[in-house]
mmCIF file of C-alpha atoms in Angstrom:
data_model
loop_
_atom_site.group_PDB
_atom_site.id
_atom_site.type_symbol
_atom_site.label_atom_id
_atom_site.label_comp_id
_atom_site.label_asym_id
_atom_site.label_seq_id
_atom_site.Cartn_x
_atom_site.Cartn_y
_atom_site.Cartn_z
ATOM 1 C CA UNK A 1 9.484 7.449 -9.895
ATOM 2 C CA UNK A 2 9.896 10.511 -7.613
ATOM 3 C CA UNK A 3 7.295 13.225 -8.544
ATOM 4 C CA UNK A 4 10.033 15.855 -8.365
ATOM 5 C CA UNK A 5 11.959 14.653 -10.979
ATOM 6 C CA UNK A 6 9.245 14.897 -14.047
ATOM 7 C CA UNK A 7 11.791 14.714 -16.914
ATOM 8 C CA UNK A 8 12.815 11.237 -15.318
ATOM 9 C CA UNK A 9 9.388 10.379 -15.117
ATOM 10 C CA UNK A 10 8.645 11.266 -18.830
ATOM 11 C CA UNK A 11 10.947 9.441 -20.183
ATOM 12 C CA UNK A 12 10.651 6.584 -18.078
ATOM 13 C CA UNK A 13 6.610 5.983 -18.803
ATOM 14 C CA UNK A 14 6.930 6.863 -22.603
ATOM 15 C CA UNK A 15 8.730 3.525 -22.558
ATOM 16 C CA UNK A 16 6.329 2.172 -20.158
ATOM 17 C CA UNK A 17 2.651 3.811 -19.955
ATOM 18 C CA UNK A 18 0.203 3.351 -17.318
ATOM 19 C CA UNK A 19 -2.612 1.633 -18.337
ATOM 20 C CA UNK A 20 -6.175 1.908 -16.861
ATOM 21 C CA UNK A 21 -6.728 -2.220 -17.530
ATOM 22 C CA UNK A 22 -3.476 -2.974 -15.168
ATOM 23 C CA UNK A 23 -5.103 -0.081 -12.713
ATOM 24 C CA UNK A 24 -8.165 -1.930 -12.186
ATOM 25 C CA UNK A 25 -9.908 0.291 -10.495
ATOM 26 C CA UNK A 26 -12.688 -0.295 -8.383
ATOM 27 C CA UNK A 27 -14.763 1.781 -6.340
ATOM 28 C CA UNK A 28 -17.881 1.126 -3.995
ATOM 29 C CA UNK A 29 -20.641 3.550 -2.077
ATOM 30 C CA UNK A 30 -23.212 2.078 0.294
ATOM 31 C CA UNK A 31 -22.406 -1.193 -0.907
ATOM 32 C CA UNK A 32 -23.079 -0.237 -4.663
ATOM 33 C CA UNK A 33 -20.086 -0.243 -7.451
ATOM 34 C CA UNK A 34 -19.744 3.213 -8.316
ATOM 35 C CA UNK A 35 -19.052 4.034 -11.937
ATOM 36 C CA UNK A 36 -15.887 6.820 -12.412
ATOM 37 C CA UNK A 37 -14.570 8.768 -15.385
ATOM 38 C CA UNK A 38 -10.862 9.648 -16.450
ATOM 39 C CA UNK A 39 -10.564 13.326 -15.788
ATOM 40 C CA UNK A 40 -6.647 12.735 -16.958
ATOM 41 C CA UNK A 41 -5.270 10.596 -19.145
ATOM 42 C CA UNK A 42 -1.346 10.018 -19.707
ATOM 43 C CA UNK A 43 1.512 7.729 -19.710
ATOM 44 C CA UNK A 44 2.722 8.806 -16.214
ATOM 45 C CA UNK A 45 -0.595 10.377 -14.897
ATOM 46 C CA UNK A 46 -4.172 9.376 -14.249
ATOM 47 C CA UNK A 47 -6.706 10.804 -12.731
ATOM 48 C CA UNK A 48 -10.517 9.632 -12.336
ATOM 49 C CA UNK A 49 -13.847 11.558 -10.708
ATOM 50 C CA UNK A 50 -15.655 8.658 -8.732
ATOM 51 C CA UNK A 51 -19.775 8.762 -9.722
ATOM 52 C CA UNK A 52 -21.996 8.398 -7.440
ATOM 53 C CA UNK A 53 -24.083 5.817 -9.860
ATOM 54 C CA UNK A 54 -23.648 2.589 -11.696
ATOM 55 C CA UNK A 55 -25.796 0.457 -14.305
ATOM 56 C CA UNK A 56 -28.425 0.519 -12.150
ATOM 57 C CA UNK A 57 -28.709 3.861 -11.203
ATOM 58 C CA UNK A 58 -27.951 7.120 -9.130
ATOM 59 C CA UNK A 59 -27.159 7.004 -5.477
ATOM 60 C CA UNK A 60 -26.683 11.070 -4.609
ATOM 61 C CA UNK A 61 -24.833 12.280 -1.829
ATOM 62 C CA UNK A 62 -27.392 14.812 -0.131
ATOM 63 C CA UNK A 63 -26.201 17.777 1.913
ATOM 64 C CA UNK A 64 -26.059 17.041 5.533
ATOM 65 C CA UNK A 65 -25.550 13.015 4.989
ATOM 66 C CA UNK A 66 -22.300 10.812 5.298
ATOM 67 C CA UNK A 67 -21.018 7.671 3.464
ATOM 68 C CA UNK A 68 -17.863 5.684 3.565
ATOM 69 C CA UNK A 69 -16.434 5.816 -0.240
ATOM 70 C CA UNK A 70 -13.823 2.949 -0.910
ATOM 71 C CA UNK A 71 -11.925 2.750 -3.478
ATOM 72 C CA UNK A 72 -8.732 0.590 -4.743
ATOM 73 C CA UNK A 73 -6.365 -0.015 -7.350
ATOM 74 C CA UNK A 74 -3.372 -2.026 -8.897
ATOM 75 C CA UNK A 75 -0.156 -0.499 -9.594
ATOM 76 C CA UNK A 76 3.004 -2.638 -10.094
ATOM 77 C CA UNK A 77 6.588 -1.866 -8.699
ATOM 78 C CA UNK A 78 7.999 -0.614 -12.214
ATOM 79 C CA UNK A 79 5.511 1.864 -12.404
ATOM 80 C CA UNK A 80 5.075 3.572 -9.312
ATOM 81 C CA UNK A 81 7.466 5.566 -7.284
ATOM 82 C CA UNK A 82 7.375 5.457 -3.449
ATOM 83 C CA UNK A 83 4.689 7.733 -2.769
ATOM 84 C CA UNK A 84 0.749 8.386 -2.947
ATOM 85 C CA UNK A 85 -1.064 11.682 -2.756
ATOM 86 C CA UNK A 86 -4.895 12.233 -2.143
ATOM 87 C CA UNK A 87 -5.642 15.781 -2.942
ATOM 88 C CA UNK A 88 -9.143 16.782 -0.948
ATOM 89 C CA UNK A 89 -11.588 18.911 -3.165
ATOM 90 C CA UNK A 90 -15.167 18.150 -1.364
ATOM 91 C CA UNK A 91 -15.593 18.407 2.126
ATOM 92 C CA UNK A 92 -15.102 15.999 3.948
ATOM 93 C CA UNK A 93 -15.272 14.666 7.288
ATOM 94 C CA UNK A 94 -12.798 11.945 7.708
ATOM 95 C CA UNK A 95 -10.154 10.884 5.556
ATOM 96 C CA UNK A 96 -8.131 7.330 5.795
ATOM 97 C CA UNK A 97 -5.531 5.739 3.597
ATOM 98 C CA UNK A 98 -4.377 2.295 3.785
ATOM 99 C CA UNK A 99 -1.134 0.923 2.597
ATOM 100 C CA UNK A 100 -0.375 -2.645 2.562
ATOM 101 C CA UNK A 101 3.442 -4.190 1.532
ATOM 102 C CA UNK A 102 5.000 -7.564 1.801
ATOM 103 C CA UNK A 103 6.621 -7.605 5.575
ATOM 104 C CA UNK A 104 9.469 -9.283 3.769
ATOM 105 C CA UNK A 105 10.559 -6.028 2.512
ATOM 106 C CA UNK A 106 10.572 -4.140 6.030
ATOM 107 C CA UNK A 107 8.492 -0.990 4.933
ATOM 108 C CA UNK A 108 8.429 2.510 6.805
ATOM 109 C CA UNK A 109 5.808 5.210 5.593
ATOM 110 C CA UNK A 110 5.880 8.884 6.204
ATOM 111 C CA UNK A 111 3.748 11.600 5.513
ATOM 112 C CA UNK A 112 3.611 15.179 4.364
ATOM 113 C CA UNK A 113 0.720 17.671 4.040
ATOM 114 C CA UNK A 114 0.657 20.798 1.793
ATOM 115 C CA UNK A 115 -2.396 23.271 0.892
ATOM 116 C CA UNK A 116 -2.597 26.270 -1.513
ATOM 117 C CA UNK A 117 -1.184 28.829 1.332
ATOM 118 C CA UNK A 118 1.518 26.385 2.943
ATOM 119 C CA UNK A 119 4.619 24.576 2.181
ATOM 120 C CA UNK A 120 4.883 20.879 2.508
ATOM 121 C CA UNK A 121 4.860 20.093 6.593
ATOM 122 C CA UNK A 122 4.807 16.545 8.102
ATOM 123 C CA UNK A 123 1.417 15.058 8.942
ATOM 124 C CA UNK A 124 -0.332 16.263 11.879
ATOM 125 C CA UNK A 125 -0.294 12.381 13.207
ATOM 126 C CA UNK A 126 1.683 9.659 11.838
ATOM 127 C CA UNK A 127 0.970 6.608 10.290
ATOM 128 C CA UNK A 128 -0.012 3.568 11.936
ATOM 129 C CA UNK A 129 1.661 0.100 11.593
ATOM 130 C CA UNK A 130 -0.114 -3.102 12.204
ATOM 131 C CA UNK A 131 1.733 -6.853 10.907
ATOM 132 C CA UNK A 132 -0.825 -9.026 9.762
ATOM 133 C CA UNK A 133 0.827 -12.718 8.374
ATOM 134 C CA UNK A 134 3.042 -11.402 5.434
ATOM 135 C CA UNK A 135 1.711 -8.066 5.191
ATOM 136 C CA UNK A 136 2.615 -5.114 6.528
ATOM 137 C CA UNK A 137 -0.015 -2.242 6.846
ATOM 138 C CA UNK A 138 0.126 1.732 7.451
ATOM 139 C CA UNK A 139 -3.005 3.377 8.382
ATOM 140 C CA UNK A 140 -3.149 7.439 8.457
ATOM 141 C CA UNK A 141 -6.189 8.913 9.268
ATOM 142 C CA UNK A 142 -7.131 12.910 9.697
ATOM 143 C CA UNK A 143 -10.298 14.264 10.559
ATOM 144 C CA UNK A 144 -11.914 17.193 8.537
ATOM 145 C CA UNK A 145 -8.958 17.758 5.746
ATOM 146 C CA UNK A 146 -8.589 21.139 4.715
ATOM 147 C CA UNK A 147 -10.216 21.982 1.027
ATOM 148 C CA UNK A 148 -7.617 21.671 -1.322
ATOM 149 C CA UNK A 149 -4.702 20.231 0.819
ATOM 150 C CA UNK A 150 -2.863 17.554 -0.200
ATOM 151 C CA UNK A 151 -1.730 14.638 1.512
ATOM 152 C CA UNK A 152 0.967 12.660 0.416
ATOM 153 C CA UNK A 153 2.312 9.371 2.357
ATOM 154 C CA UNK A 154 6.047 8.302 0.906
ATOM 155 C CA UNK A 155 7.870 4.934 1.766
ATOM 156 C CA UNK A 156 11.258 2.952 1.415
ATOM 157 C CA UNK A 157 11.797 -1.054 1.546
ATOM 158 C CA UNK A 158 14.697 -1.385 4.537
ATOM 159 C CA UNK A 159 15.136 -4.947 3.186
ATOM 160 C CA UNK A 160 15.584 -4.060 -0.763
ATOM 161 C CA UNK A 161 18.058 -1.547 -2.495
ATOM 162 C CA UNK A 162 16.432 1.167 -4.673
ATOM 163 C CA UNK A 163 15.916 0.897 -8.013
ATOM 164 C CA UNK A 164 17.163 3.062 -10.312
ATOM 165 C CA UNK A 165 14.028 2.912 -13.156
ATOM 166 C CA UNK A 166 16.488 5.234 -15.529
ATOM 167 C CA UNK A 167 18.854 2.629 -15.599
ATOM 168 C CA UNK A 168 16.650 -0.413 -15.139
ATOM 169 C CA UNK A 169 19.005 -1.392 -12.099
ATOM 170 C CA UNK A 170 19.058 -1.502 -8.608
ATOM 171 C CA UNK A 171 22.020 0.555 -6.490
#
């Protein structure tokens, strides 16, 4: 689903909602699992708040200190369009993404970058590809994001037409 197209979309995940059990969502600090909580909740739309805790307790993030917060998730190809966006709303030092496909399909990844004064301009620096066996991976990385920009990285499968989710067919 392409986020510009939101009627599309609508229609599309009424038939088909999201579900937080096929997300599976995981997220670590420091080692530790780190609890989160759905801030959004809809067919076509989730969004969580990581916590910086767990059944064993709080782990704070102090001013002044760093940490590497990792976090992933599962969503299959008939419910996500070709695109991910991080929005950045703490600040934060260093931000990297990591996209992994099957080689098979002969990805390319591109980026975009928007904030609350700016248009949508390409990344700053591009992507990264590295093979590895059957996958291939895109690494972006940008040091000291803006507050509130938003990054979004958008792909296409060379080896596979697109599918056309209104119709449930490829062209």
């Amino acid at each position: 689903m392409l986020p510009g197209d939101p009627e599309r979309s609508n229609i599309h995940y009424r038939a088909h909602p999201l579900t937080w059990d096929e997300l599976d969502l995981t997220a670590t600090c420091r080692g530790e699992t780190m609890r989160w909580q759905a801030k959004h909740d809809r067919d076509a739309f989730k969004e969580v708040w990581l916590l910086f805790d767990n059944e064993r307790g709080r782990f704070p993030l102090y001013p002044g200190e760093s940490v590497w917060i990792e976090y992933a998730y599962t969503v299959g190809d008939d419910k996500w369009g070709n695109w991910f966006q991080r929005a950045v709303r703490l600040p934060t030092e260093q931000l990297e993404v990591q996209l992994a496909f099957p080689a098979h399909l002969d990805p390319v990844v591109w980026g975009t970058e928007t904030s609350m004064t700016a248009e949508a301009s390409p990344l700053r620096t591009p992507p990264i590809r590295s093979d590895a066996g059957e996958l291939r991976q895109f690494t972006w990385v940008t040091a000291t994001p803006a507050l509130h920009a938003r990054y979004r990285l958008e792909w296409r499968f060379r080896a596979r037409p697109e599918q056309d989710m209104s119709q449930g067919e490829f062209r």
